[in-house]
mmCIF file with all atom_site columns, C-alpha atoms in Angstrom:
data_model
loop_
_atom_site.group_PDB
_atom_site.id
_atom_site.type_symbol
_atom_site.label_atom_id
_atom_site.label_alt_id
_atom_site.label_comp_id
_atom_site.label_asym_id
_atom_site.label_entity_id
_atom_site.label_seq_id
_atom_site.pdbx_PDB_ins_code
_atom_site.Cartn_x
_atom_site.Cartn_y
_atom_site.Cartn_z
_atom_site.occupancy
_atom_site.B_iso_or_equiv
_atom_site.pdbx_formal_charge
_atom_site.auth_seq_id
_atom_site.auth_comp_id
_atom_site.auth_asym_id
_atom_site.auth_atom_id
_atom_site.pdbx_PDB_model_num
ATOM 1   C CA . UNK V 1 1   ? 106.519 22.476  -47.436 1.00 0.00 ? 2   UNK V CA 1
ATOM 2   C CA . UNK V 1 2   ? 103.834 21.641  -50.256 1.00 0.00 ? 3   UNK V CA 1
ATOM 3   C CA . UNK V 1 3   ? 101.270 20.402  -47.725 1.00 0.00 ? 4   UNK V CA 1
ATOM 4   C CA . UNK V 1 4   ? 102.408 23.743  -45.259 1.00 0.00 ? 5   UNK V CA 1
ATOM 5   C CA . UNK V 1 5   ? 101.149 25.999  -47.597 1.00 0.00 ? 6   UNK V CA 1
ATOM 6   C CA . UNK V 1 6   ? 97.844  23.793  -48.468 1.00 0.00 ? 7   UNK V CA 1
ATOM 7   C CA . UNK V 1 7   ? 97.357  24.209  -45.116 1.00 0.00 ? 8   UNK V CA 1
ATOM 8   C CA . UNK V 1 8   ? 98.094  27.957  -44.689 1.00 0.00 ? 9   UNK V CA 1
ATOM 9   C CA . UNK V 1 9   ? 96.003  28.539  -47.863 1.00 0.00 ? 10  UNK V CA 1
ATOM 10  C CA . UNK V 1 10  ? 93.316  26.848  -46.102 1.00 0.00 ? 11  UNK V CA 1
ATOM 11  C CA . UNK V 1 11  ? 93.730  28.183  -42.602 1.00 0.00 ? 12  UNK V CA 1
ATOM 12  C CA . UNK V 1 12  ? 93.467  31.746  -44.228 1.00 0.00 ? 13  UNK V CA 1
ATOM 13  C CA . UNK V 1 13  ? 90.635  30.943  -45.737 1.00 0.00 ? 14  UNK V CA 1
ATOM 14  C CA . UNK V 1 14  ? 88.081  28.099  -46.024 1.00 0.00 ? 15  UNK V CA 1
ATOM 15  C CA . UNK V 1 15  ? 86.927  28.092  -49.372 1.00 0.00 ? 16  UNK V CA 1
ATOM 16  C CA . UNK V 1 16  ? 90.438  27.736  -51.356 1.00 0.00 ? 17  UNK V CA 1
ATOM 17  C CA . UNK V 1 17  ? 89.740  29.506  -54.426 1.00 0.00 ? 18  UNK V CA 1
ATOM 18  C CA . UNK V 1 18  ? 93.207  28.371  -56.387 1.00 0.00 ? 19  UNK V CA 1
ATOM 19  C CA . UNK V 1 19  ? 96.065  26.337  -55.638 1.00 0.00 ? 20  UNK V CA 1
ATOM 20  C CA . UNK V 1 20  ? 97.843  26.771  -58.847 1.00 0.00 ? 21  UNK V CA 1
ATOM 21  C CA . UNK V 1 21  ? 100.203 28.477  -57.723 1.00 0.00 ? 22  UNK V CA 1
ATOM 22  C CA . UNK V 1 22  ? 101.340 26.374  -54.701 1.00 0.00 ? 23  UNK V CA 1
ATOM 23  C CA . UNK V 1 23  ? 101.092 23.007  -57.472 1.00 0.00 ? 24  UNK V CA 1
ATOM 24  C CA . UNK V 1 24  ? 103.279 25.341  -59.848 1.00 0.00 ? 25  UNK V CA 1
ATOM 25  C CA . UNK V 1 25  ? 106.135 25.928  -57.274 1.00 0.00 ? 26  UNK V CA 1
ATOM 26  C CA . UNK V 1 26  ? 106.419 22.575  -55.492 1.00 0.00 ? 27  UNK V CA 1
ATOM 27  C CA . UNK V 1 27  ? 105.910 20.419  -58.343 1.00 0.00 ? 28  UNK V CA 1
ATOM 28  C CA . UNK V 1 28  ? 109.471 20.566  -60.486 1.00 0.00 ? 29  UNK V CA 1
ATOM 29  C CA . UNK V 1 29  ? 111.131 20.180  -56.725 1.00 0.00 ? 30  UNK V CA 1
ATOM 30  C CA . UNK V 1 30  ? 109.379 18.828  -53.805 1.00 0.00 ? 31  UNK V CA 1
ATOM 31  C CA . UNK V 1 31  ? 107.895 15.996  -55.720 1.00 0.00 ? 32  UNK V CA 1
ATOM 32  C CA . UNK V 1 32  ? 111.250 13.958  -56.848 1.00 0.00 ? 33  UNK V CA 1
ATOM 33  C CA . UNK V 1 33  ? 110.826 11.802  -54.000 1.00 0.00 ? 34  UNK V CA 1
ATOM 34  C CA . UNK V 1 34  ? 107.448 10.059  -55.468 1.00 0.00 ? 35  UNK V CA 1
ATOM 35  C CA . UNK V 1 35  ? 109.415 9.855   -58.595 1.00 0.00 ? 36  UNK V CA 1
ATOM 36  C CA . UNK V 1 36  ? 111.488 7.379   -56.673 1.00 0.00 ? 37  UNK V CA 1
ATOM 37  C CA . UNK V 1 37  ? 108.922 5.990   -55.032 1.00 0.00 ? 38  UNK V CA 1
ATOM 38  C CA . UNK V 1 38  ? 106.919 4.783   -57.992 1.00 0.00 ? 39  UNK V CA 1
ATOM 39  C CA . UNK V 1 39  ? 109.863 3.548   -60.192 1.00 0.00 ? 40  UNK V CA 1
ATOM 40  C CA . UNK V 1 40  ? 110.845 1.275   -56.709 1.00 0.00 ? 41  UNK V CA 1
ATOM 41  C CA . UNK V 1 41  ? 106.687 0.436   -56.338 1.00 0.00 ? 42  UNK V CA 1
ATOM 42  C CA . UNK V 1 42  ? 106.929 -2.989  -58.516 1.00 0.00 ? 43  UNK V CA 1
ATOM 43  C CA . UNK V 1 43  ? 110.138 -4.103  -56.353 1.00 0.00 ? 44  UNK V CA 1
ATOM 44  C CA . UNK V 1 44  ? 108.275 -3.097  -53.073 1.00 0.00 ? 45  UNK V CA 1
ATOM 45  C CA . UNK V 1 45  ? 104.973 -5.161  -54.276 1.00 0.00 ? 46  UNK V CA 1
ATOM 46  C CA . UNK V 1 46  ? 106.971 -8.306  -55.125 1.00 0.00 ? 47  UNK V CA 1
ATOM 47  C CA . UNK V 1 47  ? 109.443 -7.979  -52.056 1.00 0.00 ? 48  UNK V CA 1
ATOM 48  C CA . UNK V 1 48  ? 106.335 -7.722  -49.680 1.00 0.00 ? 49  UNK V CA 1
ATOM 49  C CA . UNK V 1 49  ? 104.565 -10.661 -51.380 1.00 0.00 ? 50  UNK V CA 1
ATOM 50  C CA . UNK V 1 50  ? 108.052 -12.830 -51.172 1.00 0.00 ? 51  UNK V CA 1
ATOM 51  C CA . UNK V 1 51  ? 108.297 -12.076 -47.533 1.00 0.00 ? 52  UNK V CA 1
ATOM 52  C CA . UNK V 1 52  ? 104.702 -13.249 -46.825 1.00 0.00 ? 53  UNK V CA 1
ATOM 53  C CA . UNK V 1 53  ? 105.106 -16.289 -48.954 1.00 0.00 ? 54  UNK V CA 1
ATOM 54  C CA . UNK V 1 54  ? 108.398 -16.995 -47.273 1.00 0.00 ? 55  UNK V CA 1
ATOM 55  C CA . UNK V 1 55  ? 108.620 -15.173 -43.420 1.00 0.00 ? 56  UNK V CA 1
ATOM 56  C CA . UNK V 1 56  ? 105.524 -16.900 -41.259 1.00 0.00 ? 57  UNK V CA 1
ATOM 57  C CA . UNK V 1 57  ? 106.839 -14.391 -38.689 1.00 0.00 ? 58  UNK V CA 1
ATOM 58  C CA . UNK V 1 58  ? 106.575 -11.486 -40.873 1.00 0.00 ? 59  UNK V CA 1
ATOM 59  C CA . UNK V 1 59  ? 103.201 -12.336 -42.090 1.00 0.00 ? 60  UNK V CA 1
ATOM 60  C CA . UNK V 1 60  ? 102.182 -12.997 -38.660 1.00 0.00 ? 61  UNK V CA 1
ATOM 61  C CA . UNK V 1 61  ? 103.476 -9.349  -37.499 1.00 0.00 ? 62  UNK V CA 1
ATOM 62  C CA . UNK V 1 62  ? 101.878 -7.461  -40.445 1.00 0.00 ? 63  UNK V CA 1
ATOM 63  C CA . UNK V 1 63  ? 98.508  -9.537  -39.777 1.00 0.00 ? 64  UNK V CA 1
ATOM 64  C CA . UNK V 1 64  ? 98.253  -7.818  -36.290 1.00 0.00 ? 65  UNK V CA 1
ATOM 65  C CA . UNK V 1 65  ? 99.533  -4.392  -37.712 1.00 0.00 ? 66  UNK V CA 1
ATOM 66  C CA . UNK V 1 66  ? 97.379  -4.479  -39.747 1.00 0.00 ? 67  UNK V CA 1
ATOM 67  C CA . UNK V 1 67  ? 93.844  -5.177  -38.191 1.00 0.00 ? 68  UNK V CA 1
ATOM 68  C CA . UNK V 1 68  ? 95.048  -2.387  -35.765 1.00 0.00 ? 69  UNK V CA 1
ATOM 69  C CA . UNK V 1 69  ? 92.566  0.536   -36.022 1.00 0.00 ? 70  UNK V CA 1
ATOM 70  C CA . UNK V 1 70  ? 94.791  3.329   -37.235 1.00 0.00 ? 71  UNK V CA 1
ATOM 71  C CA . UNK V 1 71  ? 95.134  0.829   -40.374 1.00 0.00 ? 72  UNK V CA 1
ATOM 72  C CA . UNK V 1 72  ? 90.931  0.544   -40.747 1.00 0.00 ? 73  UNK V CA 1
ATOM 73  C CA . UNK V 1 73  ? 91.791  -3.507  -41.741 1.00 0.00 ? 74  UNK V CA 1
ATOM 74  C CA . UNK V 1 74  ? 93.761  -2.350  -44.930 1.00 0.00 ? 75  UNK V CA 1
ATOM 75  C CA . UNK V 1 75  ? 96.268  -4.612  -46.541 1.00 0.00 ? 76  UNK V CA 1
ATOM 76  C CA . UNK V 1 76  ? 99.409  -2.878  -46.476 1.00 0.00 ? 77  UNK V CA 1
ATOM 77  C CA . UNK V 1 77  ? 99.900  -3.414  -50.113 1.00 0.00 ? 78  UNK V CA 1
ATOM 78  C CA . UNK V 1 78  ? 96.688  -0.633  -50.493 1.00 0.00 ? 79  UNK V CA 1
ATOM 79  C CA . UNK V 1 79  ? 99.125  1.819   -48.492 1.00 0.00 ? 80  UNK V CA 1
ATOM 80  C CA . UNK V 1 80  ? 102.298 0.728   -50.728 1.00 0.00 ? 81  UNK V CA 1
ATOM 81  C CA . UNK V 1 81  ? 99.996  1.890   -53.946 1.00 0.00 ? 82  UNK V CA 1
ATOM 82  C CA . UNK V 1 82  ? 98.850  5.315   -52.203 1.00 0.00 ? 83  UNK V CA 1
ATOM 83  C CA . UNK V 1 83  ? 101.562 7.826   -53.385 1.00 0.00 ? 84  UNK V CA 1
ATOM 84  C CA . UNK V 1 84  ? 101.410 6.000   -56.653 1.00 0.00 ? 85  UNK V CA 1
ATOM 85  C CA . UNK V 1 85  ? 97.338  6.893   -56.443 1.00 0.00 ? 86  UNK V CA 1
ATOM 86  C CA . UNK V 1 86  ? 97.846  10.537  -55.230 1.00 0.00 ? 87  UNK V CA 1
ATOM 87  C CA . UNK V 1 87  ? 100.194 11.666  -57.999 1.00 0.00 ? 88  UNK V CA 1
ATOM 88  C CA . UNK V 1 88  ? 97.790  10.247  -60.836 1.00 0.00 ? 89  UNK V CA 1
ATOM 89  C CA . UNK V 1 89  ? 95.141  12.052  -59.107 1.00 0.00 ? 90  UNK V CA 1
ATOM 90  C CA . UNK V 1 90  ? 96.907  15.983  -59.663 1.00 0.00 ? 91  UNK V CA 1
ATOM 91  C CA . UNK V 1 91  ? 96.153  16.084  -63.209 1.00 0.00 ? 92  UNK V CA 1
ATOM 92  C CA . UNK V 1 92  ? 92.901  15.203  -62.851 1.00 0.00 ? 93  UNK V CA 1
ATOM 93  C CA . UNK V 1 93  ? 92.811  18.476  -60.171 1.00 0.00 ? 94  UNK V CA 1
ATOM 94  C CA . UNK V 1 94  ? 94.740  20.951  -61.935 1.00 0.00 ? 95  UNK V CA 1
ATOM 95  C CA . UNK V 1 95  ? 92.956  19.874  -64.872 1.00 0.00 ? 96  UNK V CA 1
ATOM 96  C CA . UNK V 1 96  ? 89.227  20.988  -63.211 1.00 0.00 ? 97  UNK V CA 1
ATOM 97  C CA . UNK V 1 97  ? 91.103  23.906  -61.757 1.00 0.00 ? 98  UNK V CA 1
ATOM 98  C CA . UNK V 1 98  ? 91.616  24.755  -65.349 1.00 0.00 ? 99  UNK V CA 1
ATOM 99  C CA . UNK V 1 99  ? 88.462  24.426  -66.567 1.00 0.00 ? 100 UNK V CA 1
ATOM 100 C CA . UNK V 1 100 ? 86.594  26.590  -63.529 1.00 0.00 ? 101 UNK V CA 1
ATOM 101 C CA . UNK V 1 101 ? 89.595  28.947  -63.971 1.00 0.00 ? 102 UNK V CA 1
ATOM 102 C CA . UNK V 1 102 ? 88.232  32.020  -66.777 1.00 0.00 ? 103 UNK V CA 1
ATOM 103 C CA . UNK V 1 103 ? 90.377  31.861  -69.274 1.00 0.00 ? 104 UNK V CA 1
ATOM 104 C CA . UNK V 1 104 ? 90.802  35.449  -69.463 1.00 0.00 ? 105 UNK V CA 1
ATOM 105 C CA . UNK V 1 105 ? 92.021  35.475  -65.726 1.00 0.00 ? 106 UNK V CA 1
ATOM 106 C CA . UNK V 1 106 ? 96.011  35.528  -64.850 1.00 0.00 ? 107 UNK V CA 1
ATOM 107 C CA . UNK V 1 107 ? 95.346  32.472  -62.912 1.00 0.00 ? 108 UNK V CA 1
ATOM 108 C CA . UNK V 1 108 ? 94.598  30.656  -65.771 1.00 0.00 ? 109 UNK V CA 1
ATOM 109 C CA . UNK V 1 109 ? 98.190  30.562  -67.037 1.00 0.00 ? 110 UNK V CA 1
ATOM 110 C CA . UNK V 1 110 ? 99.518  29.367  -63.767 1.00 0.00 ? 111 UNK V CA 1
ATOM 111 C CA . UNK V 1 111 ? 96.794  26.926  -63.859 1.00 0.00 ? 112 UNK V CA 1
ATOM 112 C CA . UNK V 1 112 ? 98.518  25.784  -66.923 1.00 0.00 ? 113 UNK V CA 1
ATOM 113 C CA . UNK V 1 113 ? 101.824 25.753  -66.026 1.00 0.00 ? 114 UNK V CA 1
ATOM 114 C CA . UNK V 1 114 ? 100.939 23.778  -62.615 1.00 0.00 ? 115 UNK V CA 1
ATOM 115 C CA . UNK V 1 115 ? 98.635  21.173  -65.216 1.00 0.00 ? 116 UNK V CA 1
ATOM 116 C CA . UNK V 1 116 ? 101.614 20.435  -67.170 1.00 0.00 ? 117 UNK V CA 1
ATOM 117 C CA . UNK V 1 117 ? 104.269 20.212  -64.141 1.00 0.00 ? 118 UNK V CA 1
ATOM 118 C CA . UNK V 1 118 ? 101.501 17.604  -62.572 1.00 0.00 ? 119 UNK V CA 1
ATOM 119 C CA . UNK V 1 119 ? 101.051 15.713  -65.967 1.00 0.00 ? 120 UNK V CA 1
ATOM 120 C CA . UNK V 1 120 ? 105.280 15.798  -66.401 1.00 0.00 ? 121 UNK V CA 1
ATOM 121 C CA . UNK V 1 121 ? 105.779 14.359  -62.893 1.00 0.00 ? 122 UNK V CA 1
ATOM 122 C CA . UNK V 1 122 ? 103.073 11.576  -63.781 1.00 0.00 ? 123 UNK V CA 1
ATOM 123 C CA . UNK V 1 123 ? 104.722 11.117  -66.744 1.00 0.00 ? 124 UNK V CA 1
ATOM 124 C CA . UNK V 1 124 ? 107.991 10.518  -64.899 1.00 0.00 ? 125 UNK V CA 1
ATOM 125 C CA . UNK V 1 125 ? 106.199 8.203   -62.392 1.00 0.00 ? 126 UNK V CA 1
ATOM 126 C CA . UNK V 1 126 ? 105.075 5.847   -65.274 1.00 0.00 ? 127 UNK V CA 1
ATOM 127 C CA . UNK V 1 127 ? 107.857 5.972   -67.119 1.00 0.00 ? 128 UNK V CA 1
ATOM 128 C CA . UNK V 1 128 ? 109.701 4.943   -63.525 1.00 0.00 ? 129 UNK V CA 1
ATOM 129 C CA . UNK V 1 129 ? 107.411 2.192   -62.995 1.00 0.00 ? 130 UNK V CA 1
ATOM 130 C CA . UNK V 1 130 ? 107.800 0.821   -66.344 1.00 0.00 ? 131 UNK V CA 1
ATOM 131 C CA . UNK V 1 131 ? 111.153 0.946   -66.318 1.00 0.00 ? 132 UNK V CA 1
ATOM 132 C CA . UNK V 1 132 ? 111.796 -1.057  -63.273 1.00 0.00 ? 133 UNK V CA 1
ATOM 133 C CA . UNK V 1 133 ? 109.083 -3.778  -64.275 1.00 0.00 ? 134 UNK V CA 1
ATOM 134 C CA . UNK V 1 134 ? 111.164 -4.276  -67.473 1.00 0.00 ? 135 UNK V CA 1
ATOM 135 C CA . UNK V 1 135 ? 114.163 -4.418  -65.476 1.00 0.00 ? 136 UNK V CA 1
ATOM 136 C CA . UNK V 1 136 ? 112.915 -6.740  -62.918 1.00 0.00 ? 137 UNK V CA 1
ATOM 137 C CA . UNK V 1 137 ? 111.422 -8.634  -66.276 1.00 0.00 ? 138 UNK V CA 1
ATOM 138 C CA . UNK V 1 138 ? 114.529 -9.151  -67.464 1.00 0.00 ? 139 UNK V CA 1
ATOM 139 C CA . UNK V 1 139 ? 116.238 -10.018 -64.158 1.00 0.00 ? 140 UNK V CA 1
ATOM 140 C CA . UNK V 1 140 ? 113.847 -13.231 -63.648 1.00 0.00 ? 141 UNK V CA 1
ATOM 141 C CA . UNK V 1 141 ? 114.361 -14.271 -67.303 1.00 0.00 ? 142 UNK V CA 1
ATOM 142 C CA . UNK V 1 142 ? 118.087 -13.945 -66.858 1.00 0.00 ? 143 UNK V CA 1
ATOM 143 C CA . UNK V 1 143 ? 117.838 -16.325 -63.648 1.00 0.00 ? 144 UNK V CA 1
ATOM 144 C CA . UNK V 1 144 ? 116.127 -18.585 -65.669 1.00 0.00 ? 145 UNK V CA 1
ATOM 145 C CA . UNK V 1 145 ? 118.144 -19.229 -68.698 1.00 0.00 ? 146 UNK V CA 1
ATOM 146 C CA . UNK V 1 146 ? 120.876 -22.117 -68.127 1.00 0.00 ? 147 UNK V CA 1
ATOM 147 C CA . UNK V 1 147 ? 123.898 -21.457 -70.824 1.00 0.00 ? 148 UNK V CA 1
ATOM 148 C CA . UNK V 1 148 ? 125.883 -24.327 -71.542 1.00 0.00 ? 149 UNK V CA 1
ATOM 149 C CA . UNK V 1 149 ? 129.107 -23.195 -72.446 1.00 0.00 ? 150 UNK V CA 1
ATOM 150 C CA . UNK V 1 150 ? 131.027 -25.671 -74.947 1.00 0.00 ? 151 UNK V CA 1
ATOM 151 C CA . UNK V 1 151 ? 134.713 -25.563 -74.660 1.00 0.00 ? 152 UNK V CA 1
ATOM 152 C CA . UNK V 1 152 ? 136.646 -25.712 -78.094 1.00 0.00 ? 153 UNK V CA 1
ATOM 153 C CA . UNK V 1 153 ? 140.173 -26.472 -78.307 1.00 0.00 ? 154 UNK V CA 1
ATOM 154 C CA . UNK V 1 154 ? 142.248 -24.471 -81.010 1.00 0.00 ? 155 UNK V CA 1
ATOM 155 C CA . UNK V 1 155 ? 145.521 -25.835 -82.308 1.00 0.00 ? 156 UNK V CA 1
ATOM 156 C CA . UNK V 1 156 ? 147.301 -23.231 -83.793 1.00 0.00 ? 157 UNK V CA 1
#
């Protein structure tokens, strides 16, 4: 739906003079899915490199995949980051949207509004990311600690 009406915007006419208010609406709801995606991108990274460490097969598969042309010879770790990438990259646009945007025009409060959506769903993102490295962090240490247990005897 987001990229629909990018593209209608467009088709209606070529020089897109705001998006603001497309960012605006989509943002709180159509983006919750890269939310996910980012908070799972650490696990996806280190599952990848396990299965090329570990699957010959696998690694064999991916090469070819991956020196096919629709892939340009990209690793498929550089499309595993891309969402990550994109999101990061609409605060940086909403911010210059901003800053073209007079300040005296109503767009420029919707430019606002769609700036701080972009900059919460970032936000969100990181905090996602983070979270799952520290859980993953924790996970290894856990399988790495040995507890000898000690058995006592109590005579009462």
């Amino acid at each position: 739906r987001f990229f629909t009406e990018l593209e209608a915007r467009h088709q209606s006419n070529i020089f897109i003079d705001d998006i603001s208010d497309i960012v605006e609406k989509h943002t709180a709801s159509t983006f919750d899915p890269y939310v996910k995606y980012c908070t799972n991108e650490v696990y996806q990274q280190r599952t990848l490199q396990k299965l090329l460490a570990t699957n010959p097969s696998f690694k064999e598969v991916l090469s070819r995949i991956e020196s096919h042309e629709d892939c340009r010879n990209l690793p498929m770790i550089s499309f595993l980051i891309l969402p990550m990438q994109r999101v990061t990259r609409l605060p940086l646009l909403m911010d210059t949207i901003c800053q073209k945007t007079p300040k005296d025009s109503p767009k420029y409060e919707v430019c606002k509004r769609a700036l701080k959506e972009v900059s919460k769903l970032v936000r969100l993102c990181n905090e996602g990311a983070r979270k799952m490295e520290r859980t993953e962090m924790m996970y290894t240490i856990n399988s790495q600690l040995e507890f000898k247990i000690k058995v006592f005897s109590c005579f009462f």
